[in-house]
Tab-separated table of C-alpha atoms in Angstrom:
chain	number	residue	atom	x	y	z
U	1	UNK	CA	360.557	133.905	24.197
U	2	UNK	CA	361.850	137.268	23.021
U	3	UNK	CA	362.702	136.018	19.535
U	4	UNK	CA	359.110	135.239	18.453
U	5	UNK	CA	357.929	138.563	19.871
U	6	UNK	CA	360.610	140.456	17.946
U	7	UNK	CA	359.868	138.476	14.791
U	8	UNK	CA	356.143	139.220	15.013
U	9	UNK	CA	356.907	142.866	15.716
U	10	UNK	CA	359.035	143.101	12.569
U	11	UNK	CA	356.398	141.317	10.480
U	12	UNK	CA	353.592	143.541	11.738
U	13	UNK	CA	355.704	146.677	11.304
U	14	UNK	CA	356.615	145.836	7.713
U	15	UNK	CA	353.001	144.897	6.983
U	16	UNK	CA	351.801	148.224	8.367
U	17	UNK	CA	354.404	150.047	6.278
U	18	UNK	CA	353.249	148.226	3.144
U	19	UNK	CA	349.570	149.001	3.797
U	20	UNK	CA	350.454	152.648	4.463
U	21	UNK	CA	352.153	152.844	1.068
U	22	UNK	CA	349.308	151.113	-0.774
U	23	UNK	CA	346.593	153.236	0.835
U	24	UNK	CA	348.603	156.404	0.262
U	25	UNK	CA	348.999	155.504	-3.424
U	26	UNK	CA	345.264	154.849	-3.693
U	27	UNK	CA	343.909	157.891	-1.883
U	28	UNK	CA	346.501	160.682	-1.812
U	29	UNK	CA	347.018	162.590	-5.067
U	30	UNK	CA	350.588	163.579	-4.122
U	31	UNK	CA	351.891	160.056	-3.465
U	32	UNK	CA	355.201	159.497	-5.140
U	33	UNK	CA	358.065	157.189	-5.881
U	34	UNK	CA	358.732	156.141	-2.284
U	35	UNK	CA	355.221	154.793	-1.780
U	36	UNK	CA	355.327	153.069	-5.157
U	37	UNK	CA	358.651	151.428	-4.377
U	38	UNK	CA	357.460	150.173	-1.000
U	39	UNK	CA	354.214	148.825	-2.474
U	40	UNK	CA	355.937	147.162	-5.447
U	41	UNK	CA	358.646	145.698	-3.227
U	42	UNK	CA	356.150	144.159	-0.848
U	43	UNK	CA	354.146	142.744	-3.736
U	44	UNK	CA	357.308	141.352	-5.281
U	45	UNK	CA	358.230	139.619	-2.041
U	46	UNK	CA	354.876	137.860	-2.086
U	47	UNK	CA	355.882	136.185	-5.354
U	48	UNK	CA	358.948	134.497	-3.880
U	49	UNK	CA	358.647	130.733	-3.604
U	50	UNK	CA	359.201	130.373	0.125
U	51	UNK	CA	358.517	126.647	0.275
U	52	UNK	CA	361.354	125.545	-1.991
U	53	UNK	CA	363.621	122.622	-1.202
U	54	UNK	CA	366.465	121.115	-3.208
U	55	UNK	CA	365.238	118.757	-5.926
U	56	UNK	CA	366.989	115.791	-4.305
U	57	UNK	CA	364.937	116.266	-1.101
U	58	UNK	CA	361.599	117.117	-2.710
U	59	UNK	CA	358.848	114.544	-2.366
U	60	UNK	CA	357.807	113.198	-5.760
U	61	UNK	CA	360.630	114.897	-7.663
U	62	UNK	CA	361.434	113.384	-11.025
U	63	UNK	CA	365.051	112.373	-11.566
U	64	UNK	CA	367.078	114.017	-14.309
U	65	UNK	CA	367.284	110.927	-16.535
U	66	UNK	CA	363.712	109.752	-16.034
U	67	UNK	CA	362.152	112.014	-18.653
U	68	UNK	CA	364.859	111.172	-21.176
U	69	UNK	CA	364.245	107.452	-20.657
U	70	UNK	CA	360.475	107.925	-21.003
U	71	UNK	CA	360.866	109.753	-24.315
U	72	UNK	CA	363.212	107.086	-25.675
U	73	UNK	CA	360.858	104.273	-24.666
U	74	UNK	CA	357.754	105.973	-26.089
U	75	UNK	CA	356.234	104.280	-29.083
U	76	UNK	CA	354.809	106.201	-31.977
U	77	UNK	CA	351.185	105.413	-32.657
U	78	UNK	CA	350.027	104.601	-36.158
U	79	UNK	CA	346.315	104.887	-35.405
U	80	UNK	CA	344.194	106.789	-37.880
U	81	UNK	CA	342.726	110.083	-36.744
U	82	UNK	CA	339.071	110.131	-35.796
U	83	UNK	CA	336.657	111.047	-38.558
U	84	UNK	CA	334.875	114.328	-38.201
U	85	UNK	CA	331.200	114.752	-38.940
U	86	UNK	CA	331.471	118.304	-40.256
U	87	UNK	CA	330.639	119.361	-43.809
U	88	UNK	CA	334.193	119.189	-45.131
U	89	UNK	CA	334.785	115.461	-44.603
U	90	UNK	CA	334.168	114.302	-48.178
U	91	UNK	CA	331.874	114.303	-51.194
U	92	UNK	CA	328.162	114.028	-50.570
């Protein structure tokens, strides 16, 4: 029971620290490098992909050789391009 309480305490404490830095940067003219580093670090952490799994365990992951096989099996089309109805399509 103590682990979730400690975890939530750490999360809330770090969140409060981040908001303090952001608000200080926004409203206090003398805010400096420390506040900027805390704000940028917290923002950078939000960009981490936290829901990553190894490719072998990912649902719907494409195997390494599948794309290569698809490109080799692809057929080149010989269809003519569609005609355009603009002014430059031919003599009038």
